[in-house]
Coordinates of C-alpha atoms in Angstrom, one line a residue:
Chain G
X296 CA -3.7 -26.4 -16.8
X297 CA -6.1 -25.3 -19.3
X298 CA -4.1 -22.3 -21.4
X299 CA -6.4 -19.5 -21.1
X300 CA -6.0 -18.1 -17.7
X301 CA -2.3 -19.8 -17.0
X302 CA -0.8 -16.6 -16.5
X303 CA -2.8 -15.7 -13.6
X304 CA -2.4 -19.0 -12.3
X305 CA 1.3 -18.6 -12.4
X306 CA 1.4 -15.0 -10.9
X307 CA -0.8 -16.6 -8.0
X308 CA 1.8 -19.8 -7.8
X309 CA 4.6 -17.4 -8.0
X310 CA 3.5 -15.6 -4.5
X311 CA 4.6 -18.5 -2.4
X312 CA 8.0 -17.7 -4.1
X313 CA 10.5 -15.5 -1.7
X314 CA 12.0 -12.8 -3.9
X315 CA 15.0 -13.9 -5.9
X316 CA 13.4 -17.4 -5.7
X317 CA 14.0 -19.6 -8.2
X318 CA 11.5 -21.5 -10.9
X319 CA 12.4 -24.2 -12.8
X320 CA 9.9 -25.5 -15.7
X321 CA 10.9 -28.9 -17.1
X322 CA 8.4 -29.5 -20.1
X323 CA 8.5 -31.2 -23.5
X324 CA 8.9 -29.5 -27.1
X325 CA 7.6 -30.8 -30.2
X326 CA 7.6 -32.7 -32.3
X327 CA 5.7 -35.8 -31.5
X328 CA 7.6 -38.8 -29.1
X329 CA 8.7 -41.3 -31.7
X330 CA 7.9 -44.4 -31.1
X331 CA 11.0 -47.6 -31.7
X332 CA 11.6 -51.3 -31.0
X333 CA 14.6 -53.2 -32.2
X334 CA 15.7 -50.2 -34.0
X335 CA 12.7 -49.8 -36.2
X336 CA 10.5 -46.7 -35.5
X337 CA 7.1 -47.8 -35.5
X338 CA 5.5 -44.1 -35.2
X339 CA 4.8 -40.9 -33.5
X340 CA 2.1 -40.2 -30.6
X341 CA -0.1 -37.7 -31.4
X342 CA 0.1 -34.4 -28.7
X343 CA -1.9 -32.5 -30.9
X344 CA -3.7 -31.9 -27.8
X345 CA -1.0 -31.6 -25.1
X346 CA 1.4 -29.0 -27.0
X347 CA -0.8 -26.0 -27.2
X348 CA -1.0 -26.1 -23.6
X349 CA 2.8 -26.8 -22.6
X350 CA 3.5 -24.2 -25.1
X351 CA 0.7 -21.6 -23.4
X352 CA 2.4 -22.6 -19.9
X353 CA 5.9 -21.5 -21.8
X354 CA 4.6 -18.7 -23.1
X355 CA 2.9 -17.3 -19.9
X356 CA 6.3 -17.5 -17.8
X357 CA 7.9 -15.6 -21.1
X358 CA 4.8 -13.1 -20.5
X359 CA 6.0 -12.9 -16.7
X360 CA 9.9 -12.4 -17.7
X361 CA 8.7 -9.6 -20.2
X362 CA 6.6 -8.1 -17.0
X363 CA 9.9 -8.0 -15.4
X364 CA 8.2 -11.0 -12.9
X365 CA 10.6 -13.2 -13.6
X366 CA 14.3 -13.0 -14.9
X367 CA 15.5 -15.4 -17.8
X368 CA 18.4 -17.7 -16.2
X369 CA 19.1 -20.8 -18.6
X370 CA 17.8 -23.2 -21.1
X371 CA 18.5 -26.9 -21.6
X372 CA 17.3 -29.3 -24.0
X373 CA 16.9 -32.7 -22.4
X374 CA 16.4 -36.2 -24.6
X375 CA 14.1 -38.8 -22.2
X376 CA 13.9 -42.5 -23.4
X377 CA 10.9 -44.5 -22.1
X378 CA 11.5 -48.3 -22.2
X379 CA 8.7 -50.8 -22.1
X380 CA 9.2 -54.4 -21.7
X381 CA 6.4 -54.9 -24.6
X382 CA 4.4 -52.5 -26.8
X383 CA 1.3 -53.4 -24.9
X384 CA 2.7 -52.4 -22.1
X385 CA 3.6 -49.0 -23.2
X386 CA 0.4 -48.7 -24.4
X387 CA -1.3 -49.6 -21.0
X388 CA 0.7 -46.8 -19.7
X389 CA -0.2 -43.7 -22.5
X390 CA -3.7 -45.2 -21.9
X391 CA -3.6 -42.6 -18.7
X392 CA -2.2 -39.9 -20.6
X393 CA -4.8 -37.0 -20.2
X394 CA -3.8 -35.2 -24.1
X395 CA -1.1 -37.5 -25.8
X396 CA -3.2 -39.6 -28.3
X397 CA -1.7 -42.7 -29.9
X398 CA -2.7 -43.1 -33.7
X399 CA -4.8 -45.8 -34.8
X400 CA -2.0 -47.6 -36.9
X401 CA 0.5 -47.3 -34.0
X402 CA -1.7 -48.5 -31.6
X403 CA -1.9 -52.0 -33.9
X404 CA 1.6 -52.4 -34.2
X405 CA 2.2 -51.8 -30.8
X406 CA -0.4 -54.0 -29.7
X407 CA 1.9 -57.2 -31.2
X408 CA 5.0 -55.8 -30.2
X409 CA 6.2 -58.8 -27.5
X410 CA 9.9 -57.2 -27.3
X411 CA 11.1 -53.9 -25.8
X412 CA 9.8 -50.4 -27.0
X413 CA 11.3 -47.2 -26.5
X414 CA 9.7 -43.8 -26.4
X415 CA 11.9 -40.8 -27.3
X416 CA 11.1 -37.3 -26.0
X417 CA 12.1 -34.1 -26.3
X418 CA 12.3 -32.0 -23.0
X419 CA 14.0 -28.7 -22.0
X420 CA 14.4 -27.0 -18.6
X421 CA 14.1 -23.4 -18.6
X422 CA 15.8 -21.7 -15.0
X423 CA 14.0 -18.2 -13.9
X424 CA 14.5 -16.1 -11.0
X425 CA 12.3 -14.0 -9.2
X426 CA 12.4 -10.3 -9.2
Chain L
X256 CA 3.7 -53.9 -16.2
X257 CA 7.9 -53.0 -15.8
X258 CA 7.9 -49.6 -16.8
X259 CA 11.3 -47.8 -17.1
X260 CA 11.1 -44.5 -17.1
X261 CA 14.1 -42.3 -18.1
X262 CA 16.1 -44.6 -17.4
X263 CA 19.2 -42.7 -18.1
X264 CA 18.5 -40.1 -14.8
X265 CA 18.8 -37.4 -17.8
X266 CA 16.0 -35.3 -16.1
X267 CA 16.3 -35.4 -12.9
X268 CA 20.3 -34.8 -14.0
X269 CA 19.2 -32.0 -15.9
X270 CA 16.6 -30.4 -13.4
X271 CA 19.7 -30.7 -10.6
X272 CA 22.0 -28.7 -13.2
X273 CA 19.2 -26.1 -13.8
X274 CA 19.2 -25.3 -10.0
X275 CA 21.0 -25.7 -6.8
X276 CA 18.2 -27.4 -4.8
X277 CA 20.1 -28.3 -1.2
X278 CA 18.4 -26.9 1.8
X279 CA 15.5 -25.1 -0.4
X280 CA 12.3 -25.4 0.9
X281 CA 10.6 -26.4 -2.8
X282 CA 6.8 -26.4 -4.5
X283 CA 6.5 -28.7 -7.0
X284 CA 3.7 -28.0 -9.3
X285 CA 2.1 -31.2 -10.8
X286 CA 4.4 -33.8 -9.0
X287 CA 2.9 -37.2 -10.5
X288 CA 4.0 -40.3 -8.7
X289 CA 6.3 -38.5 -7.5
X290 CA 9.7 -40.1 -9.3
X291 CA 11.4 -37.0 -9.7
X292 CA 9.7 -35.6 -6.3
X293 CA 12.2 -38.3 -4.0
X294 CA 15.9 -37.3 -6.4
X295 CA 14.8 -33.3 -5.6
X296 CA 14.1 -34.5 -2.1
X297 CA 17.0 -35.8 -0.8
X298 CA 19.3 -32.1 -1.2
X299 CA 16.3 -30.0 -0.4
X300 CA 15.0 -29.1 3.1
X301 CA 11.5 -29.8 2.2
X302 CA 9.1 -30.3 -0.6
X303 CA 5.4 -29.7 -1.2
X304 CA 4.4 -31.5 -3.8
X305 CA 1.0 -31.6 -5.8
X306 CA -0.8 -32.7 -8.5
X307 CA -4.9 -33.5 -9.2
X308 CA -4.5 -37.0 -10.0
X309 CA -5.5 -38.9 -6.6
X310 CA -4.3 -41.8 -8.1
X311 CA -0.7 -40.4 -8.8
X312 CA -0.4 -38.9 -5.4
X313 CA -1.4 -42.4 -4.0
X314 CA 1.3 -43.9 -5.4
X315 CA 3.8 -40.9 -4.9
X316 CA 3.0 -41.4 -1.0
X317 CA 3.3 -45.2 -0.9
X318 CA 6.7 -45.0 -2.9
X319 CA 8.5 -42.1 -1.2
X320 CA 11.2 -43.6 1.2
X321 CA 11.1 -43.4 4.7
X322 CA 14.4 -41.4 5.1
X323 CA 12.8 -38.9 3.0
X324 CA 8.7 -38.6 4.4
X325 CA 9.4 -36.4 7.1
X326 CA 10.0 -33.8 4.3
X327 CA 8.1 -34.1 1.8
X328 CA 4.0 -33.5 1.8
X329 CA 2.2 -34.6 -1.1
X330 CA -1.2 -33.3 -1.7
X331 CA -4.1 -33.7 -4.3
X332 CA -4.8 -30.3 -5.7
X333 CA -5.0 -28.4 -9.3
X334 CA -2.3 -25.8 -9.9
X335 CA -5.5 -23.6 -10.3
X336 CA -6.5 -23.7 -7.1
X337 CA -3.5 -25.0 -4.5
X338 CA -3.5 -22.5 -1.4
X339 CA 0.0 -21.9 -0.6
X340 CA 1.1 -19.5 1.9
X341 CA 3.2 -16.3 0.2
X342 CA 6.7 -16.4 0.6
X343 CA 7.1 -19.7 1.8
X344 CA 9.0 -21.7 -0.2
X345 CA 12.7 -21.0 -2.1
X346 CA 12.0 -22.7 -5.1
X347 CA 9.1 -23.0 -7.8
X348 CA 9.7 -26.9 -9.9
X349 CA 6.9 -27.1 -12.3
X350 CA 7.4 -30.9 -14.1
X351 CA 5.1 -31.0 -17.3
X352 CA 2.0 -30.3 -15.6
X353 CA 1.2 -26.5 -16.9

């Protein structure tokens, strides 16, 4: 979702919700994923493009809460690790990636990778309810 | 390609701690291939799940167990312009698609 607009695209998803419903946003945070295999970190991904808009879709349920839209229920931080057999296959997979870039240099090393890669992100699920 | 994705269950753990989802009639927003579509699934009473990539609902479809399709409708469409009747559905799940 592009971030200009995303409020009324919430307030318009939010009409299929039956007061006192429930939302539930899982999204990552910064910073960047880091990148590991064998215990070395081998770099971050570049979401230089993807966290102005998860941050614009964070900020326009905060602009529904202060609306009094939606109440403020819970937050939880949430560590994901992504494993890959190989580092080319991890980067077969953030090939599809719409806005997560993966830096030049990274890309190298990854490309001769043959043993298992990880990819650490940081997530959080906010909780809201409906007023 | 053997992809593992969180292969710890953390999110799906987490999303199942940050609501009670049995017998809720859910929307997920931007669903993907639908991995944390089926673990949402099997306490809810139904889930509508979209997302614009064709490809990913493709896959979500072929990949949702039987057990579990009578419930769940997957549909290509942006957030920006999904028709969804009002006060349908109990719960809102948006998963990294805003």
């Amino acid at each position: 979702m592009e971030p200009k607009g995303v409020v009324n695209v919430l307030r318009r998803l939010l009409m299929a919700l039956v007061p006192g419903g429930v939302v539930v946003d899982l999204t990552m945070s910064p910073p960047d994923e880091l990148v590991e295999s064998g215990g070395e970190v081998l770099g971050r991904l570049d979401g230089s493009l993807f966290f102005p808009r998860a941050l614009a879709a964070c900020a326009g349920l905060d602009t529904l809460a202060g609306e009094r839209v939606l109440s403020f229920v819970r937050e939880e931080p949430v560590s994901v690790i992504v494993r890959y057999p190989t580092g080319a296959d991890m980067l077969e997979h953030l090939a599809h990636r719409d806005y997560t870039r993966v830096p030049e240099e990274l890309a190298r090393k990854l490309a001769s990778v043959t043993a298992e890669c990880l990819l650490h992100s940081n997530c959080y699920v906010r909780t809201f309810r409906k007023l | 390609m053997r992809r593992v994705v969180d292969a710890e269950g953390v999110h799906l753990a987490a999303i199942l701690r940050a609501a009670d989802f049995k017998a809720q009639r859910v929307l997920e927003v931007g669903c993907g291939d639908g991995r944390l579509t089926r673990g949402i699934a099997a306490t809810a009473s139904s889930v509508f799940a979209f997302d614009p990539k064709a490809a990913d609902i493709r896959s979500a479809r072929s990949t949702c167990p039987s057990d579990l399709r009578e419930k769940v409708r997957f549909e290509v469409a942006s957030a920006a312009e999904i028709e969804v009747e009002p006060q349908s559905v109990d719960l809102v799940f948006f998963s990294w698609s805003l």
